[in-house]
XYZ file of C-alpha atoms in Angstrom:
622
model
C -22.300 -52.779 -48.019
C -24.795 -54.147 -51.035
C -27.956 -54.475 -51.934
C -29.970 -57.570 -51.277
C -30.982 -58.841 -54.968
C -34.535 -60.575 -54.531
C -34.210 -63.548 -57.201
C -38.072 -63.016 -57.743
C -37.782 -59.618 -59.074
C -35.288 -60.330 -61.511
C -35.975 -58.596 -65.085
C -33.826 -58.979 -67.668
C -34.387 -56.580 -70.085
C -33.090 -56.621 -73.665
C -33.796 -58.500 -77.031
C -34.159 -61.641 -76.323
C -34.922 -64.089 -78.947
C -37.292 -67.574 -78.617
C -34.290 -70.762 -79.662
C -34.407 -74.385 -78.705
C -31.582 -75.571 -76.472
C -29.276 -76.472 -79.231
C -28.702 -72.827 -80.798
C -29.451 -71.081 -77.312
C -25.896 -70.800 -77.220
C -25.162 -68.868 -80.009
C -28.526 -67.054 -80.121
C -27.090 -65.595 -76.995
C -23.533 -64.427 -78.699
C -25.511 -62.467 -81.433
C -27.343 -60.447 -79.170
C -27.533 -56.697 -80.151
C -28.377 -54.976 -77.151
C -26.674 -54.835 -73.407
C -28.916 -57.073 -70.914
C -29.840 -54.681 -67.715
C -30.669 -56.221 -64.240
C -32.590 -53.760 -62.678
C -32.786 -53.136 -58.557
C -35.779 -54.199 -56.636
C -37.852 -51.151 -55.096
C -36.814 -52.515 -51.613
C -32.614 -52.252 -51.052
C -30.450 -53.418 -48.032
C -27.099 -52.046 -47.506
C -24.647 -54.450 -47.285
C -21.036 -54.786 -47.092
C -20.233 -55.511 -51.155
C -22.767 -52.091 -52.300
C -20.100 -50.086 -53.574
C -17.914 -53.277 -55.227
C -20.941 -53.912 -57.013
C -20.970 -50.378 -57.857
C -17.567 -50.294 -59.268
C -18.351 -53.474 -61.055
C -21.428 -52.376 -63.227
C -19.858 -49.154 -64.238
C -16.939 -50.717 -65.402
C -19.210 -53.464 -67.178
C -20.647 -50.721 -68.834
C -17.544 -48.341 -69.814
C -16.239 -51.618 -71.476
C -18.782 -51.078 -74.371
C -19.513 -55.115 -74.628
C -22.993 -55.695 -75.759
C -22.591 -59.550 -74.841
C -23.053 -59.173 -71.408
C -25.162 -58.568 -68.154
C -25.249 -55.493 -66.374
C -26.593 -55.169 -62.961
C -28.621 -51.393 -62.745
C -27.320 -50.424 -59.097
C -28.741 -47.527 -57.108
C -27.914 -44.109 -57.900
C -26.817 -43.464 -54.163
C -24.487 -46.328 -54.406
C -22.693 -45.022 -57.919
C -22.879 -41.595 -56.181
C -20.931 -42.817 -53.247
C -18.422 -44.947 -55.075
C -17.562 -41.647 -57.234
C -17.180 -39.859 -54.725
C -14.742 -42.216 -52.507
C -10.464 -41.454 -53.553
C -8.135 -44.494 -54.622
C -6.510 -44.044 -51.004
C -9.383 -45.133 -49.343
C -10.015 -47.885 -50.775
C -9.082 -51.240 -49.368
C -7.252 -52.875 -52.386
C -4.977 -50.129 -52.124
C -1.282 -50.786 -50.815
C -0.619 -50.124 -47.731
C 3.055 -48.630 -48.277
C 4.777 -48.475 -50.606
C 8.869 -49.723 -51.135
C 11.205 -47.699 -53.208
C 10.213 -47.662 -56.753
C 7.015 -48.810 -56.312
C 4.273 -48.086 -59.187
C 1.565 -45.701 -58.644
C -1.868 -47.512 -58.055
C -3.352 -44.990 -60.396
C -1.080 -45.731 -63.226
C -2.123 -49.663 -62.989
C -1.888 -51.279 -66.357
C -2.168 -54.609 -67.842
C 0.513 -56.026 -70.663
C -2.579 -55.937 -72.796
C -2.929 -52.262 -72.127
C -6.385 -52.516 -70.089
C -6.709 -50.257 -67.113
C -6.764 -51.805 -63.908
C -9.170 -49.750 -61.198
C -8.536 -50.129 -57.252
C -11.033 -52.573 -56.204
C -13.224 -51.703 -52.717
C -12.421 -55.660 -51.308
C -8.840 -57.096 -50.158
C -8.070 -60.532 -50.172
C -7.257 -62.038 -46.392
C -3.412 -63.314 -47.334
C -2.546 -60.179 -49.259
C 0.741 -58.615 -48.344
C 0.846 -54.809 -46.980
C 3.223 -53.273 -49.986
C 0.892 -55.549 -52.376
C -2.753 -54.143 -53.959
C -6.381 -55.582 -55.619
C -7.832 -54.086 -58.445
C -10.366 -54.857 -61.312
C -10.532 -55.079 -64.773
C -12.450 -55.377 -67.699
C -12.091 -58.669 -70.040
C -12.171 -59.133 -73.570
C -14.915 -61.583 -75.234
C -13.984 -64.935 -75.385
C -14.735 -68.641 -77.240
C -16.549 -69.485 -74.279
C -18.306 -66.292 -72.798
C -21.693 -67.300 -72.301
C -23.298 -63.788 -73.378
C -24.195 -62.943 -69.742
C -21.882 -63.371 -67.244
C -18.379 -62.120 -66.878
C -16.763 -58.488 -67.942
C -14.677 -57.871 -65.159
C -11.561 -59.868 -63.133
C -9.953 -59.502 -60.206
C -6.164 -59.074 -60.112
C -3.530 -58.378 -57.734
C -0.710 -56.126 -58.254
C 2.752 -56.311 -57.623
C 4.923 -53.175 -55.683
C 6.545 -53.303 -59.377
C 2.967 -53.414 -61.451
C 3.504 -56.898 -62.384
C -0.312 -57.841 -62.791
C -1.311 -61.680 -61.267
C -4.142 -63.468 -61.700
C -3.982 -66.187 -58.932
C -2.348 -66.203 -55.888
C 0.274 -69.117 -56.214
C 2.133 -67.409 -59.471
C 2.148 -64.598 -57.090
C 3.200 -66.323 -53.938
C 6.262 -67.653 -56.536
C 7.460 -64.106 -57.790
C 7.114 -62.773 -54.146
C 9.634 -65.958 -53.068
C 7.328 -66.153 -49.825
C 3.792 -67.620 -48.791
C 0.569 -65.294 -48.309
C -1.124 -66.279 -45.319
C -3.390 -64.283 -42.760
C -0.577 -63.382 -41.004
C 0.667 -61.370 -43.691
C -2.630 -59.919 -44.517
C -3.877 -58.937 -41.394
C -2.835 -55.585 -41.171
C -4.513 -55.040 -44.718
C -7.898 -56.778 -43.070
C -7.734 -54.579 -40.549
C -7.242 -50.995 -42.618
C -10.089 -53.250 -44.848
C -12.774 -52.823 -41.611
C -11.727 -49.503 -41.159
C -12.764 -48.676 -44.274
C -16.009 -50.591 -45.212
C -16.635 -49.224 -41.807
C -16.788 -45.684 -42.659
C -18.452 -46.357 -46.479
C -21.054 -48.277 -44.647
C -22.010 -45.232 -42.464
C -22.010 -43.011 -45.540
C -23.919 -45.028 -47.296
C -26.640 -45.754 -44.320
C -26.301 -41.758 -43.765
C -27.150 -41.346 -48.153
C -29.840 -43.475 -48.057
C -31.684 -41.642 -45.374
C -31.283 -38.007 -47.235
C -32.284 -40.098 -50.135
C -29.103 -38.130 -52.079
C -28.404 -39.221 -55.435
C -27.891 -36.372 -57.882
C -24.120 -35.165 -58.815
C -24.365 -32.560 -56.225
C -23.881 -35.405 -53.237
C -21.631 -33.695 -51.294
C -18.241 -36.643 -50.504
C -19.113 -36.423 -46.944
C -22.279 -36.388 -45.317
C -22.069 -35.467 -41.515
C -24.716 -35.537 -38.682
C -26.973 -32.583 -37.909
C -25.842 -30.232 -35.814
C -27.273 -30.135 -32.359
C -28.288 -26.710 -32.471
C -31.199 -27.807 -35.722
C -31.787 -30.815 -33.775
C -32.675 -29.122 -30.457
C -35.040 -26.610 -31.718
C -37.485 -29.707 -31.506
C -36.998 -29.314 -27.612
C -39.318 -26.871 -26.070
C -37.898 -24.044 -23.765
C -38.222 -26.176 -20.291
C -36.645 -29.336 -21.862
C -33.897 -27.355 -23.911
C -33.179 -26.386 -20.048
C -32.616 -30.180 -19.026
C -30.472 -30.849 -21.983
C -27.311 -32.412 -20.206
C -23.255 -32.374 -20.974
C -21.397 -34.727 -22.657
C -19.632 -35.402 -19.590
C -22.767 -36.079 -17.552
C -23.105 -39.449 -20.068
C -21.477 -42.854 -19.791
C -21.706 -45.031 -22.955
C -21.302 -48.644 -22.748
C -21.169 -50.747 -25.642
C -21.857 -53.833 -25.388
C -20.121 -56.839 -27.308
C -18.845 -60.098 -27.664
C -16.744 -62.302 -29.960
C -16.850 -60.039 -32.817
C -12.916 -58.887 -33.070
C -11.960 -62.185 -34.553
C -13.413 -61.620 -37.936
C -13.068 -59.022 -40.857
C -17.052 -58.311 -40.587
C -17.034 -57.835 -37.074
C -14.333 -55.443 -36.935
C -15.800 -53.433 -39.636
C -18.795 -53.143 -37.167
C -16.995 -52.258 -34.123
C -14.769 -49.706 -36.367
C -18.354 -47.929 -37.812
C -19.915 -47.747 -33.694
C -16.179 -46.862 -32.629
C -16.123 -43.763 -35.428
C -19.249 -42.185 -34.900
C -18.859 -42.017 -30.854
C -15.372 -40.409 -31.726
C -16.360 -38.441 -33.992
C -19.159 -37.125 -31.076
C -16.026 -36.620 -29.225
C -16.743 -39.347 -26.839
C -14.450 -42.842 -26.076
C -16.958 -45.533 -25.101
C -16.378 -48.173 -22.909
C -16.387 -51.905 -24.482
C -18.611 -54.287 -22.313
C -17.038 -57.531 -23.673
C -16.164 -61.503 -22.913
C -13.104 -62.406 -21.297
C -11.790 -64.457 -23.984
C -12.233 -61.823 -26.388
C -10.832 -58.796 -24.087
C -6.926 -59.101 -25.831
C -8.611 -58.988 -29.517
C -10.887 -55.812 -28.782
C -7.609 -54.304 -26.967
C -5.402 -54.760 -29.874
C -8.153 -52.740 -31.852
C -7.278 -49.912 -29.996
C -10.604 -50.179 -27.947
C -11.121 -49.106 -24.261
C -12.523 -52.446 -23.573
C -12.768 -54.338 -20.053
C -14.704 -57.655 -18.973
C -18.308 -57.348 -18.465
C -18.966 -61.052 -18.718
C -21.905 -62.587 -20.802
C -24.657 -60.161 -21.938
C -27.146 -59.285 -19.026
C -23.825 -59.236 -16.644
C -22.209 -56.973 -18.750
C -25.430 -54.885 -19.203
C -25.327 -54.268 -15.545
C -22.064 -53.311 -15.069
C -22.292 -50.512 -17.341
C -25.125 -49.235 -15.009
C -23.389 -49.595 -12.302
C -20.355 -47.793 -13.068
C -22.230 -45.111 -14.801
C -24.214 -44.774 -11.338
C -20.638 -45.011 -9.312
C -19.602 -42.322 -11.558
C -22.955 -39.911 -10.687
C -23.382 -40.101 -14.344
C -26.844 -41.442 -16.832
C -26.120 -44.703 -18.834
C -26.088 -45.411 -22.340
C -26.032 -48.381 -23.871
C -25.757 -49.527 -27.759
C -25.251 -52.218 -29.790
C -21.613 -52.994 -31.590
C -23.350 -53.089 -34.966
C -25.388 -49.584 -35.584
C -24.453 -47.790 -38.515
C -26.821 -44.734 -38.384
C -29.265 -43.049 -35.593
C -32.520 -40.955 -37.279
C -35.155 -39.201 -36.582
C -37.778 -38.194 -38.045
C -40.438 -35.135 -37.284
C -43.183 -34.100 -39.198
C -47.423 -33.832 -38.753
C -49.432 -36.840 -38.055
C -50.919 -39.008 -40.732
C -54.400 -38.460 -41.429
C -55.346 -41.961 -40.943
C -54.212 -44.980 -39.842
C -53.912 -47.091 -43.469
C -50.881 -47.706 -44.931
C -50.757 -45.018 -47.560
C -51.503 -42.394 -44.948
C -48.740 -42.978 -42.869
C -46.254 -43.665 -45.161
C -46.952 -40.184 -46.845
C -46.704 -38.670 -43.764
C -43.152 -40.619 -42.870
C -41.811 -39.161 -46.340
C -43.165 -35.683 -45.830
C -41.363 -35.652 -42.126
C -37.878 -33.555 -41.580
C -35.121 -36.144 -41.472
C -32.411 -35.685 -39.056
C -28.911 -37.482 -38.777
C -27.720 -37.699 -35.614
C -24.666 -38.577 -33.854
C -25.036 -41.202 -30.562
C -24.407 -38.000 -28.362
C -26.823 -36.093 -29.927
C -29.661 -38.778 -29.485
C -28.726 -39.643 -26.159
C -28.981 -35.829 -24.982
C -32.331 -35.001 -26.666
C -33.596 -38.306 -24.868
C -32.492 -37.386 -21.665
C -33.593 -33.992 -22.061
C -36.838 -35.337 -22.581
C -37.265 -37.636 -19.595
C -35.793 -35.249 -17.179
C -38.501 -32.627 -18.539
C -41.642 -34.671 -18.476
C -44.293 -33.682 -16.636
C -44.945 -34.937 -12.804
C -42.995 -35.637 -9.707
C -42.091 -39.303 -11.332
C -40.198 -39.084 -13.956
C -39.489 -41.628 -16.135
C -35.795 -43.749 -16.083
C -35.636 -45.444 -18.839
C -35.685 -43.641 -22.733
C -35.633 -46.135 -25.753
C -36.520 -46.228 -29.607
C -38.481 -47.390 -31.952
C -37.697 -51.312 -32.991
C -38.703 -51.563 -36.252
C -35.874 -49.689 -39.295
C -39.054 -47.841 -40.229
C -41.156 -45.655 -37.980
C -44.043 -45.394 -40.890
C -46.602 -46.048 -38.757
C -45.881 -44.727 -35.608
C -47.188 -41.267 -37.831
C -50.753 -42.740 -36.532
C -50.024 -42.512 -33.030
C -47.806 -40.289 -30.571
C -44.133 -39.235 -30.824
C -43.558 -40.375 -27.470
C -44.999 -43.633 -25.703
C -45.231 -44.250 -22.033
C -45.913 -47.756 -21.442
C -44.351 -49.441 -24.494
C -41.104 -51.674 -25.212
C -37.400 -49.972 -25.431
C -35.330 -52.003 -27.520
C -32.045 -52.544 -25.710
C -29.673 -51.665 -29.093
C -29.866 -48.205 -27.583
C -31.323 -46.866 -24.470
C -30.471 -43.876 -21.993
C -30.800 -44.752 -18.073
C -31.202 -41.715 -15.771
C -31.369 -42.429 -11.954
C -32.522 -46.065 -12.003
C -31.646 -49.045 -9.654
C -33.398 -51.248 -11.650
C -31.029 -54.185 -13.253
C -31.423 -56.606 -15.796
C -32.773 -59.934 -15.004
C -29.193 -62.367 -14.785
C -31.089 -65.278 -15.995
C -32.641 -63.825 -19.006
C -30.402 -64.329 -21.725
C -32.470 -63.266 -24.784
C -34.934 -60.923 -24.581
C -33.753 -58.973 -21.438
C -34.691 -55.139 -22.763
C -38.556 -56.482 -22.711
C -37.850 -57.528 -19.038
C -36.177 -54.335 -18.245
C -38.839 -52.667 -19.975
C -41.226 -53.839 -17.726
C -39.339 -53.510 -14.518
C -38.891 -49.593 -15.274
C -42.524 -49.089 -15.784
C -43.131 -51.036 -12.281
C -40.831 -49.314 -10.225
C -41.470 -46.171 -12.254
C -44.640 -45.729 -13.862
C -43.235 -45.924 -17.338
C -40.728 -45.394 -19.951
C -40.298 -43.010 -22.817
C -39.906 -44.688 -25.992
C -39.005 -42.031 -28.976
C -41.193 -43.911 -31.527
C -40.025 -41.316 -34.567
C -35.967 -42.372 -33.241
C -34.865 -45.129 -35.585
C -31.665 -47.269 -36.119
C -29.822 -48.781 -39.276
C -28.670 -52.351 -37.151
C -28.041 -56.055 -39.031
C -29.762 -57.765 -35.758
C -30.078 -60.983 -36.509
C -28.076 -61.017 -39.480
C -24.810 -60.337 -37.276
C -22.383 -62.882 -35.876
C -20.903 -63.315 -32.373
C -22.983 -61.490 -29.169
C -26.193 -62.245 -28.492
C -27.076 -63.605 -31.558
C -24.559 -67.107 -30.863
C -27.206 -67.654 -27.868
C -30.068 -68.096 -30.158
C -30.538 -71.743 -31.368
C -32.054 -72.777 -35.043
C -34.650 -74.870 -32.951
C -35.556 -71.366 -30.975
C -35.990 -73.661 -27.573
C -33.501 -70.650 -25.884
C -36.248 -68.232 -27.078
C -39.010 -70.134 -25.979
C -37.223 -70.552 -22.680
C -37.275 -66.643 -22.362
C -40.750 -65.856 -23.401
C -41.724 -68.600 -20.490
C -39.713 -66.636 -17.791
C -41.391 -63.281 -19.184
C -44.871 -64.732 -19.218
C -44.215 -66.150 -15.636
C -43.040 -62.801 -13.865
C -45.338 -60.604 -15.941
C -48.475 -62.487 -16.567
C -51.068 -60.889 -19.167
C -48.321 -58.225 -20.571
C -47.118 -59.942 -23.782
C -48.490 -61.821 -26.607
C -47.237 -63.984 -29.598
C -46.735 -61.887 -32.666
C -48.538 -62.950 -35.402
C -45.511 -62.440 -38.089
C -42.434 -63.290 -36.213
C -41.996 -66.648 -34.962
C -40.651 -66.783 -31.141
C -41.346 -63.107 -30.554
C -43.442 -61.277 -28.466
C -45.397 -57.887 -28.731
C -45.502 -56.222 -25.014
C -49.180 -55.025 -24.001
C -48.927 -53.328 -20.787
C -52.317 -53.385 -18.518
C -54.454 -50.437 -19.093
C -52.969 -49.135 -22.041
C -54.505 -47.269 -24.438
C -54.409 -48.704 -28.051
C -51.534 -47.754 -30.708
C -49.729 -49.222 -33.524
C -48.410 -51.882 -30.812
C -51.608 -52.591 -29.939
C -53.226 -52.952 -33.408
C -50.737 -55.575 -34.027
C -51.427 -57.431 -30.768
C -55.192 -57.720 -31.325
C -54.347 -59.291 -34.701
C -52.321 -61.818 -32.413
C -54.956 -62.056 -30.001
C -57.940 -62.747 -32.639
C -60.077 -65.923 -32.400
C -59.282 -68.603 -34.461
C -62.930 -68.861 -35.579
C -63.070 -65.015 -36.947
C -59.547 -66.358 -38.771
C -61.844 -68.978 -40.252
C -64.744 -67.006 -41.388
C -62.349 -64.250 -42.585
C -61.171 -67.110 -44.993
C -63.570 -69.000 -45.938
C -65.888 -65.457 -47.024
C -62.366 -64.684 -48.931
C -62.731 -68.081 -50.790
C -66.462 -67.143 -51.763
C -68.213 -69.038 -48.931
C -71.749 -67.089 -48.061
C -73.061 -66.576 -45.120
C -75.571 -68.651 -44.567
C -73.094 -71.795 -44.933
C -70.311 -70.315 -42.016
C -72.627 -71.198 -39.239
C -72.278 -75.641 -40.849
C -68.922 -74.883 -41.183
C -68.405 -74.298 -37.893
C -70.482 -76.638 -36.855
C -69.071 -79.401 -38.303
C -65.520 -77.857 -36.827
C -67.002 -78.102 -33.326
C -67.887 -82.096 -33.701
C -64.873 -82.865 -35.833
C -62.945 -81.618 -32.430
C -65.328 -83.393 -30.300
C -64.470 -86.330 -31.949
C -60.909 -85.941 -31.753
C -61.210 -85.472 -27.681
C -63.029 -88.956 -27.858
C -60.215 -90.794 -29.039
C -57.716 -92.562 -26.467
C -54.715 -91.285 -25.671
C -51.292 -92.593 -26.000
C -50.638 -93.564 -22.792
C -54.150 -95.396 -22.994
C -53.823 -97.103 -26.137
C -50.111 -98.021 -24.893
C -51.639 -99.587 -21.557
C -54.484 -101.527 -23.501
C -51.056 -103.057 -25.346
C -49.435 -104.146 -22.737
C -52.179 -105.685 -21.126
C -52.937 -107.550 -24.226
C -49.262 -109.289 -24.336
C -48.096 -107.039 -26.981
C -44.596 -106.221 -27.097
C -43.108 -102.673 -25.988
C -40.853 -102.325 -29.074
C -44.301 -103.504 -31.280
C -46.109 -100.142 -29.954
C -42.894 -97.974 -30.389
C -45.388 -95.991 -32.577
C -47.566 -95.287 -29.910
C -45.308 -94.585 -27.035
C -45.524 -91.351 -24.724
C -44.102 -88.241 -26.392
C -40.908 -87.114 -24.845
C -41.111 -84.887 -22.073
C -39.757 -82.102 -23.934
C -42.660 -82.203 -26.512
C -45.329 -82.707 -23.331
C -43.726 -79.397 -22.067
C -44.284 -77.409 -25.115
C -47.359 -78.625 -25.149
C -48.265 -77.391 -22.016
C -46.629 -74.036 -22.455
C -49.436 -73.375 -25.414
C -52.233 -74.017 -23.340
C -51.374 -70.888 -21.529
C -52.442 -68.611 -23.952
C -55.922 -67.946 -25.441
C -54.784 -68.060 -28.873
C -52.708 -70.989 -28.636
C -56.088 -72.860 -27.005
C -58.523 -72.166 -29.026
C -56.642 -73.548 -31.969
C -56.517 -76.398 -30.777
C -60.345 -76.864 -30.297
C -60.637 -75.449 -33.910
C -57.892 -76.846 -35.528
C -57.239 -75.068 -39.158
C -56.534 -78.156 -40.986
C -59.783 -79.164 -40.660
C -61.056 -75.755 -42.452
C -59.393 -77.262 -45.896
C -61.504 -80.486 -45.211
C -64.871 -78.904 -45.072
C -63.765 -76.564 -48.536
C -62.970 -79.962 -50.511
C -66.611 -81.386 -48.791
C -68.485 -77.851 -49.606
C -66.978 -78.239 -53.750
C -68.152 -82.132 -53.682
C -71.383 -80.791 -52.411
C -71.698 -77.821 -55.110
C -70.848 -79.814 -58.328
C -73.133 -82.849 -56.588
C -75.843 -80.121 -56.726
C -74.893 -78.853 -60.146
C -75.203 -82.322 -61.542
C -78.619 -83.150 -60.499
């Protein structure tokens, strides 16, 4: 796993001097002092964290003041340290008689060659990776470069490129012959991605990081749980855990995910059951996986929860792609502005927990809650952070449960078989129907790529979003008045069940929900308009629009054509929409928002500045 590097918020720091083009070159080779690429404040983990690790410190052991260094994150270098050559994945995976130690790696020029954290895909098993540092050169730059990548033979001969290799070998590197090392690769990046996910949450990185961090124990965890819900906490043998996945065993990444879920649920001292696709059932069997068909995603969905119910057991479900569960507990923020809440979300207890543990408390929870109807459905909070959930309560009744991981007690209720995206919103809303509500666990969090992830759900999205649009319609059509656009994600939703009382959800829905004309005036006071000139502006918006609805259609001007003796391919221009474009069309008009922009259409806002500035410096010359 790395860090994303935002190319905005790259600094180069260093002495730097002011040349024309022609002596930039050299200006370059005669710096004095290293160049240092520092982090951003905001870091994703992602699968190349601790290669990038390994590559700045050996950048900067080299002692080369030519060259670019890029300033990782302390958790990252702590990690890496901490991680043995024998768990690394450019390290052999046997070794033949004879064969050189991977710690006494050497190149002919003497230079130490380190066990790199990557594996190339045609690398043989008795064959490893490693890095090294590099020597200045004619044509080094002054920035780039440092390190190289070499493979090494069973015997230590050092190669640069695979074909002199393939040569002394006296056979070809393929896939074939590298798959075992891919897979031991996944296996690996699995379990340094959930270390890392679990370092970043305990924020550890000092020298005393301990080499493995572990999950809380139950018994910490459950002291949260008062005496009458510590009473309802259930066995792990009352639990069935689904996971459910699809197409993601045919690829290095995707096994690395299905390796880091796979670990933690064993580690829990639970097998799961893989939910997957027929075509994919022999490659998520060969992984060692308990796997059986469940079909495409809200098919497989339900058959989890109905052989959990067969079995007289509650249902879990979770995604193939969660490297970390938290929680969080602490006192509410004073107020409801950002720096409140985030203070309180940094004071709060963190907790690591294991799938097991999470499901339990959640369960333990529901079963507990006050009332003869209790709810059947337990979810968590969507977003990574749960910041501003410190404004509200720890538990909501009436709010969405994301369907990466949920706990179902005693439900019939099934997901929606013609939902393909978007089916946890539906099956939100079908558990607070037949139930009265939910319990979301809004201080519960997950570390999960999402939409960043390849095969399941993800393949039925489309870049053009129709397929999300096509869901949204079928929610809006069975639950009318319970979800609204979000203002910052395009093609998602914020649900707003009827009658409930306002929250962090809400907040953000009423932004949604705001009239296009307070937008406006919001603006156009921003930009320095007064007061007393809002009321023209939104005048003139008003008969601009008016205008606008004047004008003939298509479909009339195209008739008036005709009838004149024009052509049909002259008036191509003018021609009905297609029917797709009339739909979406339609489709807006159901929602308030979505209406009254068009009566006061935006653009027109920009129109009306440039007329109010004419106006002004018309005013200023006379």
């Amino acid at each position: 796993a790395s860090f994303a590097r935002d190319s905005s918020s790259r600094l180069h720091w260093g002495a730097a001097t002011m040349v024309d083009m022609g002596s930039k070159t050299k200006a370059m080779r005669e710096r004095t002092k290293q160049t240092v690429r520092t982090p951003p404040k905001c870091m994703k983990i992602r699968k190349t964290t601790l290669r990038s690790a390994l590559i700045s410190g050996l950048k900067a052991q080299s002692g080369r003041k030519d060259i670019e260094i890029e300033e990782v994150a302390e958790v990252a270098k702590e990690t890496m340290d901490s991680i043995p050559l024998e768990e690394r994945a450019g390290y052999p995976l046997k070794f033949p008689k004879g064969a050189v130690d991977p710690k006494a790696w050497m190149t002919q020029g003497g230079k130490k060659i380190i066990v790199d954290f990557k594996r190339h895909y045609w690398l043989p098993d008795d064959w490893g990776q490693g890095v090294k540092t590099t020597n200045p050169t004619a044509h080094s730059t002054g920035t780039a470069g440092g390190t190289y990548t070499v493979i090494v033979s069973p015997g230590g001969q050092v190669f640069y490129h695979r074909g002199p290799a393939e040569e002394y070998a006296g056979y070809k590197f393929d896939k074939e012959v590298g798959f075992n090392g891919q897979i031991r690769c996944a296996e690996l990046q699995a379990k340094q991605a959930v270390q890392l996910a679990r370092a970043s949450i305990k924020d550890v990185a000092s020298h005393d990081q301990p080499k493995y961090i572990g999950v809380d124990s139950d018994e910490s965890f459950f002291k949260l749980l008062s005496k009458e819900e510590r009473m309802c906490v259930p066995s792990v043998d009352d639990l069935h855990f689904g996971v459910i996945s699809a197409r993601r065993a045919a690829n290095v990444a995707g096994i690395a995910d299905i390796f880091m879920v796979q670990s933690q649920c064993v580690d829990a001292g639970i097998t799961p059951t893989w939910y997957v696709d027929e075509s994919s059932l022999e490659d998520y069997r060969k992984l060692g996986l308990n796997a059986v068909v469940g079909g495409k995603l809200t098919p497989a969905r339900n058959k989890a929860l109905c052989d959990a119910r067969r079995m007289g057991k509650a249902c879990v479900q979770l995604s193939d792609d969660i490297s970390a569960w938290e929680y969080r507990h602490g006192q509410m923020a004073k107020s409801r502005d950002d720096d409140s809440v985030n203070a309180a979300w940094k004071a709060a207890k963190q907790f690591i927990l294991s799938p097991v543990t999470a499901a339990r408390f959640m369960l333990a929870k529901m079963r507990a809650a006050p009332g003869d109807q209790k709810p059947q459905l337990g979810g968590v909070y969507m977003l990574r952070s749960c910041a501003r959930t410190f404004a509200s309560d720890e538990i909501s009744r009436k709010h969405f449960c994301l369907g990466d991981f949920f706990v179902v007690d005693n439900s019939t209720v099934r997901f929606d078989d013609k939902m393909t995206l978007k089916e946890d919103y539906d099956f939100t809303c079908a558990h607070i129907r037949e139930h009265g509500s939910v319990m979301r666990f809004n201080r519960m969090t997950l570390n999960v790529k999402h939409y960043a992830n390849l095969g399941g759900a993800c393949t039925n999205r489309d870049s053009k979003g129709q397929e999300e649009r096509k869901n949204i319609d079928i929610l809006n059509s069975k639950w009318p008045g319970c979800f609204m656009p979000n203002p910052k994600r395009k093609n998602e939703v914020i649900l707003r069940w009827k009658g409930c009382t306002e929250d962090h959800d809400q907040t953000a829905a009423g932004k949604a929900k705001m009239r296009v004309s307070d937008v406006r005036s919001a603006t156009l006071k921003k930009d320095g308009v007064k007061k007393s000139l809002l009321k023209h502006v939104h005048a003139f918006v008003k008969a601009s629009a008016k205008r606008h609805a004047k004008r003939p259609t298509l479909n009339a001007q195209a008739a008036a054509l005709t009838k004149a003796g024009v052509k049909k391919y002259f008036w191509k221009p003018v021609a009905r929409p297609k029917a797709s474009t009339i739909k979406d069309l339609k489709k807006l008009k159901d929602q308030q928002g979505e209406v009254e922009a068009k009566i006061y259409p935006l653009p027109e806002v920009g129109h009306v500045r440039r007329l109010l500035r004419q106006w002004w410096n018309y005013v200023l010359v006379v």
